[in-house]
Amino acid sequence: YIAAYRAWLGEAPVTSASAATSRGVRRHKASEDDLDLSRPVELVVLAITPRAARCRLLGSDRVITLRAGSLHRVVAGQIASVQPSKYWTHGGHPYLSGQIVSTRIDTAALGLVPLALREAHGGPPAAFEMELPGRDPEDAIDPTLARTLGPGEHAEADELAERLLETDLRDLAAHTYLGNRLLGLSPQWALHHYEVGVRIAELSVRDGFDGVLPWSLVGNRPLLSCLLGYGECLWQLERWDEAERQLARLVRLDPADPRDVGSRRTAVQARRAWIDGQSWR
């Protein structure tokens, strides 16, 4: 996965001698005193596992594992409102069972530090490169693995993507990989992954941003890939106006358009139906 990611970024391979060991983030654990089981609890979803969601309390760094009746269409980066039923600990780790009442995307409430934008060269328009979180060479995933791995080969990559998001929700490549994984299975679910990634990027690329983010600057590739996935997912769902806006935005950010987003925008404007396999990210 490291070699694939670095190839996607256009960087040289890392030798095993120079590769660092992936490190997790140590967080405080939620206690029973942090919860009021008589009312809904708001949790920031950090990662999804086959049977649970790893979360932290909204407005806090205290973590807890949620076991809910269903995690359908729940993704890392969402805020889940949970009607709790039971709190317990096992092996020193806190757990909460309950029913998810609702989920929402509100990246401004997550308390994230915006990804930095570094000016690469002056304009007009000025070109910027976005910070890549988790620059440990083992902390990386290539979003295109979602379409290149064979049947039965995704489990390890899925686990890696979720682990990366648990460490840093700003990992746009991980959001994009998970969106790509679901695009052909459940575009409605995939849309949540892409939207979380795009909204996190918007903490850095705010309204009125008049620079460009060229694909040739490797730090921009996770955002540009996430934005393309978002636009194409909206296209697949035939949400035409929204899809056209996102693709137009992508062309504004990367006017050289090396991935021919312009032709996709033209197809959306003409209301042409989505065809599986017609794109790459």
PDB file of C-alpha atoms in Angstrom:
ATOM      1  CA  TYR A   1       0.000   0.000   0.000  1.00  0.00           C
ATOM      2  CA  ILE A   2       2.899   2.375   0.733  1.00  0.00           C
ATOM      3  CA  ALA A   3       4.448   1.793  -2.693  1.00  0.00           C
ATOM      4  CA  ALA A   4       1.079   2.258  -4.419  1.00  0.00           C
ATOM      5  CA  TYR A   5       0.417   5.501  -2.555  1.00  0.00           C
ATOM      6  CA  ARG A   6       3.827   6.951  -3.349  1.00  0.00           C
ATOM      7  CA  ALA A   7       3.457   5.960  -7.000  1.00  0.00           C
ATOM      8  CA  TRP A   8       0.061   7.708  -7.066  1.00  0.00           C
ATOM      9  CA  LEU A   9       1.717  10.824  -5.632  1.00  0.00           C
ATOM     10  CA  GLY A  10       4.570  10.516  -8.116  1.00  0.00           C
ATOM     11  CA  GLU A  11       7.162  10.113  -5.363  1.00  0.00           C
ATOM     12  CA  ALA A  12      10.108   7.738  -5.162  1.00  0.00           C
ATOM     13  CA  PRO A  13       9.631   4.433  -3.299  1.00  0.00           C
ATOM     14  CA  VAL A  14      10.641   4.217   0.354  1.00  0.00           C
ATOM     15  CA  THR A  15      13.023   1.426   1.279  1.00  0.00           C
ATOM     16  CA  SER A  16      12.190  -0.831   4.195  1.00  0.00           C
ATOM     17  CA  ALA A  17      15.181   0.584   6.069  1.00  0.00           C
ATOM     18  CA  SER A  18      13.821   4.112   5.864  1.00  0.00           C
ATOM     19  CA  ALA A  19      10.162   3.334   6.469  1.00  0.00           C
ATOM     20  CA  ALA A  20       9.022   4.365   9.920  1.00  0.00           C
ATOM     21  CA  THR A  21       6.622   2.437  12.095  1.00  0.00           C
ATOM     22  CA  SER A  22       3.051   3.677  12.058  1.00  0.00           C
ATOM     23  CA  ARG A  23       2.080   5.340  15.307  1.00  0.00           C
ATOM     24  CA  GLY A  24      -1.340   5.728  16.855  1.00  0.00           C
ATOM     25  CA  VAL A  25      -2.592   8.668  18.859  1.00  0.00           C
ATOM     26  CA  ARG A  26      -3.041   8.156  22.594  1.00  0.00           C
ATOM     27  CA  ARG A  27      -6.345   9.611  23.772  1.00  0.00           C
ATOM     28  CA  HIS A  28      -8.118   9.832  27.088  1.00  0.00           C
ATOM     29  CA  LYS A  29     -10.942   7.358  27.640  1.00  0.00           C
ATOM     30  CA  ALA A  30     -14.508   8.342  28.403  1.00  0.00           C
ATOM     31  CA  SER A  31     -15.740   7.474  31.879  1.00  0.00           C
ATOM     32  CA  GLU A  32     -19.272   6.925  33.113  1.00  0.00           C
ATOM     33  CA  ASP A  33     -19.127  10.395  34.688  1.00  0.00           C
ATOM     34  CA  ASP A  34     -18.726  11.888  31.195  1.00  0.00           C
ATOM     35  CA  LEU A  35     -22.105  10.521  30.078  1.00  0.00           C
ATOM     36  CA  ASP A  36     -25.734  11.158  30.920  1.00  0.00           C
ATOM     37  CA  LEU A  37     -27.551   7.983  29.917  1.00  0.00           C
ATOM     38  CA  SER A  38     -30.926   9.679  30.312  1.00  0.00           C
ATOM     39  CA  ARG A  39     -30.440  11.852  27.227  1.00  0.00           C
ATOM     40  CA  PRO A  40     -28.929  11.562  23.729  1.00  0.00           C
ATOM     41  CA  VAL A  41     -25.140  11.600  23.517  1.00  0.00           C
ATOM     42  CA  GLU A  42     -23.337  13.265  20.606  1.00  0.00           C
ATOM     43  CA  LEU A  43     -20.331  11.339  19.329  1.00  0.00           C
ATOM     44  CA  VAL A  44     -17.771  12.125  16.638  1.00  0.00           C
ATOM     45  CA  VAL A  45     -17.306   8.966  14.572  1.00  0.00           C
ATOM     46  CA  LEU A  46     -13.587   8.252  14.159  1.00  0.00           C
ATOM     47  CA  ALA A  47     -13.632   4.837  12.485  1.00  0.00           C
ATOM     48  CA  ILE A  48     -16.016   2.036  11.566  1.00  0.00           C
ATOM     49  CA  THR A  49     -15.223  -1.602  12.318  1.00  0.00           C
ATOM     50  CA  PRO A  50     -17.332  -4.599  11.262  1.00  0.00           C
ATOM     51  CA  ARG A  51     -19.289  -4.546  14.533  1.00  0.00           C
ATOM     52  CA  ALA A  52     -18.745  -1.157  16.149  1.00  0.00           C
ATOM     53  CA  ALA A  53     -17.780   2.483  15.725  1.00  0.00           C
ATOM     54  CA  ARG A  54     -14.823   4.041  17.469  1.00  0.00           C
ATOM     55  CA  CYS A  55     -15.820   7.516  18.570  1.00  0.00           C
ATOM     56  CA  ARG A  56     -14.978  10.450  20.779  1.00  0.00           C
ATOM     57  CA  LEU A  57     -17.337  12.654  22.728  1.00  0.00           C
ATOM     58  CA  LEU A  58     -18.186  15.823  20.809  1.00  0.00           C
ATOM     59  CA  GLY A  59     -16.206  18.733  22.233  1.00  0.00           C
ATOM     60  CA  SER A  60     -13.791  16.385  23.995  1.00  0.00           C
ATOM     61  CA  ASP A  61     -10.847  14.123  23.239  1.00  0.00           C
ATOM     62  CA  ARG A  62     -12.321  11.270  25.309  1.00  0.00           C
ATOM     63  CA  VAL A  63     -12.846   8.107  23.271  1.00  0.00           C
ATOM     64  CA  ILE A  64     -15.408   5.340  23.501  1.00  0.00           C
ATOM     65  CA  THR A  65     -16.530   2.405  21.346  1.00  0.00           C
ATOM     66  CA  LEU A  66     -20.160   2.442  20.241  1.00  0.00           C
ATOM     67  CA  ARG A  67     -22.133  -0.731  19.663  1.00  0.00           C
ATOM     68  CA  ALA A  68     -25.344   0.172  17.866  1.00  0.00           C
ATOM     69  CA  GLY A  69     -28.091  -1.822  16.222  1.00  0.00           C
ATOM     70  CA  SER A  70     -27.049  -0.597  12.776  1.00  0.00           C
ATOM     71  CA  LEU A  71     -24.127   1.365  11.352  1.00  0.00           C
ATOM     72  CA  HIS A  72     -25.599   1.525   7.855  1.00  0.00           C
ATOM     73  CA  ARG A  73     -24.419   4.670   6.036  1.00  0.00           C
ATOM     74  CA  VAL A  74     -22.445   5.855   9.066  1.00  0.00           C
ATOM     75  CA  VAL A  75     -18.955   7.115   8.176  1.00  0.00           C
ATOM     76  CA  ALA A  76     -15.931   8.557   9.940  1.00  0.00           C
ATOM     77  CA  GLY A  77     -16.195  12.313  10.376  1.00  0.00           C
ATOM     78  CA  GLN A  78     -19.933  12.373  10.978  1.00  0.00           C
ATOM     79  CA  ILE A  79     -21.504  13.392  14.270  1.00  0.00           C
ATOM     80  CA  ALA A  80     -23.903  10.743  15.565  1.00  0.00           C
ATOM     81  CA  SER A  81     -26.658  11.465  18.049  1.00  0.00           C
ATOM     82  CA  VAL A  82     -27.102   8.302  20.111  1.00  0.00           C
ATOM     83  CA  GLN A  83     -29.835   7.335  22.536  1.00  0.00           C
ATOM     84  CA  PRO A  84     -27.693   5.410  25.038  1.00  0.00           C
ATOM     85  CA  SER A  85     -28.761   2.269  26.824  1.00  0.00           C
ATOM     86  CA  LYS A  86     -25.692   0.911  28.631  1.00  0.00           C
ATOM     87  CA  TYR A  87     -22.119   1.882  29.527  1.00  0.00           C
ATOM     88  CA  TRP A  88     -19.469  -0.664  30.468  1.00  0.00           C
ATOM     89  CA  THR A  89     -15.748  -1.297  30.278  1.00  0.00           C
ATOM     90  CA  HIS A  90     -13.862  -4.317  29.019  1.00  0.00           C
ATOM     91  CA  GLY A  91     -10.109  -4.701  29.103  1.00  0.00           C
ATOM     92  CA  GLY A  92      -9.830  -1.133  30.324  1.00  0.00           C
ATOM     93  CA  HIS A  93     -11.671   0.298  27.307  1.00  0.00           C
ATOM     94  CA  PRO A  94     -15.082   2.017  27.582  1.00  0.00           C
ATOM     95  CA  TYR A  95     -18.106   0.886  25.556  1.00  0.00           C
ATOM     96  CA  LEU A  96     -21.534   2.354  24.956  1.00  0.00           C
ATOM     97  CA  SER A  97     -24.547   0.580  23.508  1.00  0.00           C
ATOM     98  CA  GLY A  98     -27.476   2.458  22.077  1.00  0.00           C
ATOM     99  CA  GLN A  99     -29.503   3.441  19.047  1.00  0.00           C
ATOM    100  CA  ILE A 100     -28.291   6.014  16.533  1.00  0.00           C
ATOM    101  CA  VAL A 101     -31.059   8.596  16.277  1.00  0.00           C
ATOM    102  CA  SER A 102     -29.470  10.748  13.573  1.00  0.00           C
ATOM    103  CA  THR A 103     -26.188  11.652  11.917  1.00  0.00           C
ATOM    104  CA  ARG A 104     -24.952  14.910  10.459  1.00  0.00           C
ATOM    105  CA  ILE A 105     -21.888  16.413   8.804  1.00  0.00           C
ATOM    106  CA  ASP A 106     -20.660  19.495  10.664  1.00  0.00           C
ATOM    107  CA  THR A 107     -16.902  19.709  10.232  1.00  0.00           C
ATOM    108  CA  ALA A 108     -16.711  23.109  11.932  1.00  0.00           C
ATOM    109  CA  ALA A 109     -17.813  21.407  15.165  1.00  0.00           C
ATOM    110  CA  LEU A 110     -15.091  18.738  15.056  1.00  0.00           C
ATOM    111  CA  GLY A 111     -12.326  20.957  16.427  1.00  0.00           C
ATOM    112  CA  LEU A 112      -9.914  20.086  13.617  1.00  0.00           C
ATOM    113  CA  VAL A 113      -6.876  22.168  12.733  1.00  0.00           C
ATOM    114  CA  PRO A 114      -7.329  23.145   9.055  1.00  0.00           C
ATOM    115  CA  LEU A 115      -4.848  21.590   6.652  1.00  0.00           C
ATOM    116  CA  ALA A 116      -2.236  24.201   5.821  1.00  0.00           C
ATOM    117  CA  LEU A 117      -1.917  25.702   2.345  1.00  0.00           C
ATOM    118  CA  ARG A 118       1.637  26.478   1.224  1.00  0.00           C
ATOM    119  CA  GLU A 119       2.090  28.972  -1.596  1.00  0.00           C
ATOM    120  CA  ALA A 120       4.100  27.202  -4.286  1.00  0.00           C
ATOM    121  CA  HIS A 121       4.432  30.107  -6.705  1.00  0.00           C
ATOM    122  CA  GLY A 122       2.889  33.490  -7.276  1.00  0.00           C
ATOM    123  CA  GLY A 123       0.192  34.301  -9.768  1.00  0.00           C
ATOM    124  CA  PRO A 124      -2.057  35.401 -10.879  1.00  0.00           C
ATOM    125  CA  PRO A 125      -3.510  33.071  -9.935  1.00  0.00           C
ATOM    126  CA  ALA A 126      -1.251  31.956  -7.094  1.00  0.00           C
ATOM    127  CA  ALA A 127      -0.727  28.191  -6.827  1.00  0.00           C
ATOM    128  CA  PHE A 128      -0.908  26.467  -3.451  1.00  0.00           C
ATOM    129  CA  GLU A 129      -0.157  22.998  -2.143  1.00  0.00           C
ATOM    130  CA  MET A 130      -2.205  21.422   0.637  1.00  0.00           C
ATOM    131  CA  GLU A 131      -0.613  19.820   3.667  1.00  0.00           C
ATOM    132  CA  LEU A 132      -0.574  16.020   3.707  1.00  0.00           C
ATOM    133  CA  PRO A 133      -1.360  14.708   7.205  1.00  0.00           C
ATOM    134  CA  GLY A 134       0.426  11.651   8.537  1.00  0.00           C
ATOM    135  CA  ARG A 135       3.638  11.919   6.555  1.00  0.00           C
ATOM    136  CA  ASP A 136       4.978   8.763   8.177  1.00  0.00           C
ATOM    137  CA  PRO A 137       5.448   6.693   4.977  1.00  0.00           C
ATOM    138  CA  GLU A 138       3.411   3.832   6.442  1.00  0.00           C
ATOM    139  CA  ASP A 139       0.504   6.179   7.157  1.00  0.00           C
ATOM    140  CA  ALA A 140      -0.847   6.338   3.628  1.00  0.00           C
ATOM    141  CA  ILE A 141      -3.348   4.743   1.289  1.00  0.00           C
ATOM    142  CA  ASP A 142      -3.796   5.090  -2.463  1.00  0.00           C
ATOM    143  CA  PRO A 143      -7.483   5.881  -3.209  1.00  0.00           C
ATOM    144  CA  THR A 144      -7.282   4.053  -6.550  1.00  0.00           C
ATOM    145  CA  LEU A 145      -6.722   0.736  -4.731  1.00  0.00           C
ATOM    146  CA  ALA A 146     -10.504   0.591  -4.399  1.00  0.00           C
ATOM    147  CA  ARG A 147     -10.750  -0.264  -8.096  1.00  0.00           C
ATOM    148  CA  THR A 148      -7.486  -2.181  -8.607  1.00  0.00           C
ATOM    149  CA  LEU A 149      -7.611  -4.726  -5.783  1.00  0.00           C
ATOM    150  CA  GLY A 150      -9.215  -8.035  -6.640  1.00  0.00           C
ATOM    151  CA  PRO A 151     -12.125  -9.793  -4.912  1.00  0.00           C
ATOM    152  CA  GLY A 152     -11.336 -10.563  -1.297  1.00  0.00           C
ATOM    153  CA  GLU A 153      -8.311  -8.236  -1.241  1.00  0.00           C
ATOM    154  CA  HIS A 154      -9.978  -5.145   0.212  1.00  0.00           C
ATOM    155  CA  ALA A 155     -10.238  -6.092   3.889  1.00  0.00           C
ATOM    156  CA  GLU A 156      -6.694  -5.049   4.799  1.00  0.00           C
ATOM    157  CA  ALA A 157      -6.932  -1.787   2.847  1.00  0.00           C
ATOM    158  CA  ASP A 158     -10.329  -1.022   4.410  1.00  0.00           C
ATOM    159  CA  GLU A 159      -8.874  -1.552   7.876  1.00  0.00           C
ATOM    160  CA  LEU A 160      -5.901   0.681   7.051  1.00  0.00           C
ATOM    161  CA  ALA A 161      -8.164   3.488   5.797  1.00  0.00           C
ATOM    162  CA  GLU A 162     -10.299   3.380   8.940  1.00  0.00           C
ATOM    163  CA  ARG A 163      -7.202   3.314  11.153  1.00  0.00           C
ATOM    164  CA  LEU A 164      -5.787   6.343   9.363  1.00  0.00           C
ATOM    165  CA  LEU A 165      -9.018   8.252   9.940  1.00  0.00           C
ATOM    166  CA  GLU A 166      -9.085   7.252  13.594  1.00  0.00           C
ATOM    167  CA  THR A 167      -5.614   8.788  13.865  1.00  0.00           C
ATOM    168  CA  ASP A 168      -6.427  11.906  11.813  1.00  0.00           C
ATOM    169  CA  LEU A 169      -9.861  12.681  10.369  1.00  0.00           C
ATOM    170  CA  ARG A 170      -8.175  15.088   7.940  1.00  0.00           C
ATOM    171  CA  ASP A 171      -6.762  12.217   5.850  1.00  0.00           C
ATOM    172  CA  LEU A 172      -8.544  13.020   2.589  1.00  0.00           C
ATOM    173  CA  ALA A 173      -6.988  10.075   0.741  1.00  0.00           C
ATOM    174  CA  ALA A 174      -8.590   7.666   3.222  1.00  0.00           C
ATOM    175  CA  HIS A 175     -12.002   9.337   2.848  1.00  0.00           C
ATOM    176  CA  THR A 176     -11.648   9.084  -0.933  1.00  0.00           C
ATOM    177  CA  TYR A 177     -10.598   5.427  -0.856  1.00  0.00           C
ATOM    178  CA  LEU A 178     -13.661   4.497   1.220  1.00  0.00           C
ATOM    179  CA  GLY A 179     -15.927   6.510  -1.072  1.00  0.00           C
ATOM    180  CA  ASN A 180     -14.450   4.794  -4.120  1.00  0.00           C
ATOM    181  CA  ARG A 181     -14.997   1.417  -2.449  1.00  0.00           C
ATOM    182  CA  LEU A 182     -18.713   2.045  -2.073  1.00  0.00           C
ATOM    183  CA  LEU A 183     -19.431   3.982  -5.257  1.00  0.00           C
ATOM    184  CA  GLY A 184     -20.530   0.947  -7.253  1.00  0.00           C
ATOM    185  CA  LEU A 185     -22.316  -0.679  -4.308  1.00  0.00           C
ATOM    186  CA  SER A 186     -24.142   2.171  -2.597  1.00  0.00           C
ATOM    187  CA  PRO A 187     -23.576   5.645  -4.057  1.00  0.00           C
ATOM    188  CA  GLN A 188     -25.703   7.143  -1.268  1.00  0.00           C
ATOM    189  CA  TRP A 189     -23.281   5.726   1.311  1.00  0.00           C
ATOM    190  CA  ALA A 190     -20.228   6.654  -0.774  1.00  0.00           C
ATOM    191  CA  LEU A 191     -21.516  10.223  -0.957  1.00  0.00           C
ATOM    192  CA  HIS A 192     -21.125  10.600   2.822  1.00  0.00           C
ATOM    193  CA  HIS A 193     -17.430   9.655   2.631  1.00  0.00           C
ATOM    194  CA  TYR A 194     -16.731  12.127  -0.161  1.00  0.00           C
ATOM    195  CA  GLU A 195     -18.741  14.911   1.455  1.00  0.00           C
ATOM    196  CA  VAL A 196     -16.923  14.597   4.781  1.00  0.00           C
ATOM    197  CA  GLY A 197     -13.580  14.837   2.964  1.00  0.00           C
ATOM    198  CA  VAL A 198     -14.665  17.850   0.917  1.00  0.00           C
ATOM    199  CA  ARG A 199     -16.091  19.652   3.960  1.00  0.00           C
ATOM    200  CA  ILE A 200     -12.872  19.075   5.909  1.00  0.00           C
ATOM    201  CA  ALA A 201     -10.900  20.546   2.996  1.00  0.00           C
ATOM    202  CA  GLU A 202     -13.226  23.553   3.007  1.00  0.00           C
ATOM    203  CA  LEU A 203     -11.867  24.449   6.436  1.00  0.00           C
ATOM    204  CA  SER A 204      -8.726  25.393   4.465  1.00  0.00           C
ATOM    205  CA  VAL A 205     -10.134  26.318   1.033  1.00  0.00           C
ATOM    206  CA  ARG A 206     -12.770  28.808   2.105  1.00  0.00           C
ATOM    207  CA  ASP A 207     -15.305  30.773   0.090  1.00  0.00           C
ATOM    208  CA  GLY A 208     -13.515  33.465  -1.864  1.00  0.00           C
ATOM    209  CA  PHE A 209     -10.325  31.426  -2.344  1.00  0.00           C
ATOM    210  CA  ASP A 210      -8.907  32.739  -5.629  1.00  0.00           C
ATOM    211  CA  GLY A 211      -5.817  30.562  -5.967  1.00  0.00           C
ATOM    212  CA  VAL A 212      -5.351  27.249  -7.756  1.00  0.00           C
ATOM    213  CA  LEU A 213      -4.469  23.778  -6.475  1.00  0.00           C
ATOM    214  CA  PRO A 214      -2.712  22.031  -9.381  1.00  0.00           C
ATOM    215  CA  TRP A 215      -2.652  18.239  -9.616  1.00  0.00           C
ATOM    216  CA  SER A 216       1.083  18.551 -10.329  1.00  0.00           C
ATOM    217  CA  LEU A 217       1.609  19.514  -6.659  1.00  0.00           C
ATOM    218  CA  VAL A 218       1.244  16.154  -4.936  1.00  0.00           C
ATOM    219  CA  GLY A 219      -0.262  17.509  -1.726  1.00  0.00           C
ATOM    220  CA  ASN A 220      -3.351  18.533  -3.702  1.00  0.00           C
ATOM    221  CA  ARG A 221      -4.113  15.085  -5.100  1.00  0.00           C
ATOM    222  CA  PRO A 222      -6.156  13.753  -2.147  1.00  0.00           C
ATOM    223  CA  LEU A 223      -8.476  16.788  -2.223  1.00  0.00           C
ATOM    224  CA  LEU A 224      -8.808  16.843  -6.015  1.00  0.00           C
ATOM    225  CA  SER A 225      -9.552  13.107  -6.046  1.00  0.00           C
ATOM    226  CA  CYS A 226     -12.109  13.474  -3.262  1.00  0.00           C
ATOM    227  CA  LEU A 227     -13.799  16.360  -5.042  1.00  0.00           C
ATOM    228  CA  LEU A 228     -13.949  14.400  -8.299  1.00  0.00           C
ATOM    229  CA  GLY A 229     -15.438  11.419  -6.481  1.00  0.00           C
ATOM    230  CA  TYR A 230     -18.002  13.716  -4.872  1.00  0.00           C
ATOM    231  CA  GLY A 231     -19.017  15.216  -8.212  1.00  0.00           C
ATOM    232  CA  GLU A 232     -19.215  11.843  -9.945  1.00  0.00           C
ATOM    233  CA  CYS A 233     -21.231  10.356  -7.094  1.00  0.00           C
ATOM    234  CA  LEU A 234     -23.740  13.206  -7.399  1.00  0.00           C
ATOM    235  CA  TRP A 235     -23.760  12.538 -11.143  1.00  0.00           C
ATOM    236  CA  GLN A 236     -24.496   8.849 -10.589  1.00  0.00           C
ATOM    237  CA  LEU A 237     -27.394   9.858  -8.323  1.00  0.00           C
ATOM    238  CA  GLU A 238     -28.599  12.254 -11.060  1.00  0.00           C
ATOM    239  CA  ARG A 239     -28.359  15.240  -8.769  1.00  0.00           C
ATOM    240  CA  TRP A 240     -27.430  17.199 -11.859  1.00  0.00           C
ATOM    241  CA  ASP A 241     -27.099  20.772 -10.604  1.00  0.00           C
ATOM    242  CA  GLU A 242     -25.021  19.786  -7.573  1.00  0.00           C
ATOM    243  CA  ALA A 243     -22.788  17.556  -9.694  1.00  0.00           C
ATOM    244  CA  GLU A 244     -22.211  20.334 -12.223  1.00  0.00           C
ATOM    245  CA  ARG A 245     -21.287  22.800  -9.467  1.00  0.00           C
ATOM    246  CA  GLN A 246     -18.718  20.450  -7.954  1.00  0.00           C
ATOM    247  CA  LEU A 247     -17.127  19.590 -11.305  1.00  0.00           C
ATOM    248  CA  ALA A 248     -17.013  23.282 -12.268  1.00  0.00           C
ATOM    249  CA  ARG A 249     -15.359  24.009  -8.939  1.00  0.00           C
ATOM    250  CA  LEU A 250     -12.784  21.310  -9.622  1.00  0.00           C
ATOM    251  CA  VAL A 251     -11.895  22.842 -12.989  1.00  0.00           C
ATOM    252  CA  ARG A 252     -11.492  26.249 -11.316  1.00  0.00           C
ATOM    253  CA  LEU A 253      -9.122  24.785  -8.731  1.00  0.00           C
ATOM    254  CA  ASP A 254      -7.111  22.806 -11.300  1.00  0.00           C
ATOM    255  CA  PRO A 255      -7.513  24.686 -14.608  1.00  0.00           C
ATOM    256  CA  ALA A 256      -4.878  22.618 -16.440  1.00  0.00           C
ATOM    257  CA  ASP A 257      -7.389  19.765 -16.028  1.00  0.00           C
ATOM    258  CA  PRO A 258      -5.033  16.807 -16.593  1.00  0.00           C
ATOM    259  CA  ARG A 259      -7.842  14.343 -15.769  1.00  0.00           C
ATOM    260  CA  ASP A 260     -10.288  15.802 -18.301  1.00  0.00           C
ATOM    261  CA  VAL A 261     -12.888  16.840 -15.743  1.00  0.00           C
ATOM    262  CA  GLY A 262     -14.241  19.254 -18.345  1.00  0.00           C
ATOM    263  CA  SER A 263     -15.646  16.403 -20.441  1.00  0.00           C
ATOM    264  CA  ARG A 264     -17.423  15.020 -17.379  1.00  0.00           C
ATOM    265  CA  ARG A 265     -18.912  18.432 -16.699  1.00  0.00           C
ATOM    266  CA  THR A 266     -20.128  18.603 -20.301  1.00  0.00           C
ATOM    267  CA  ALA A 267     -21.776  15.189 -19.923  1.00  0.00           C
ATOM    268  CA  VAL A 268     -23.510  16.312 -16.734  1.00  0.00           C
ATOM    269  CA  GLN A 269     -24.708  19.531 -18.356  1.00  0.00           C
ATOM    270  CA  ALA A 270     -26.188  17.411 -21.164  1.00  0.00           C
ATOM    271  CA  ARG A 271     -27.866  15.148 -18.551  1.00  0.00           C
ATOM    272  CA  ARG A 272     -26.125  12.055 -19.895  1.00  0.00           C
ATOM    273  CA  ALA A 273     -26.563   8.993 -17.701  1.00  0.00           C
ATOM    274  CA  TRP A 274     -23.646   7.733 -15.642  1.00  0.00           C
ATOM    275  CA  ILE A 275     -21.858   4.699 -17.100  1.00  0.00           C
ATOM    276  CA  ASP A 276     -19.976   2.449 -14.671  1.00  0.00           C
ATOM    277  CA  GLY A 277     -16.244   2.312 -15.237  1.00  0.00           C
ATOM    278  CA  GLN A 278     -16.049   5.511 -17.267  1.00  0.00           C
ATOM    279  CA  SER A 279     -13.883   7.363 -14.754  1.00  0.00           C
ATOM    280  CA  TRP A 280     -10.672   7.122 -12.804  1.00  0.00           C
ATOM    281  CA  ARG A 281      -9.561   8.927  -9.666  1.00  0.00           C
TER     282      ARG A 281
END
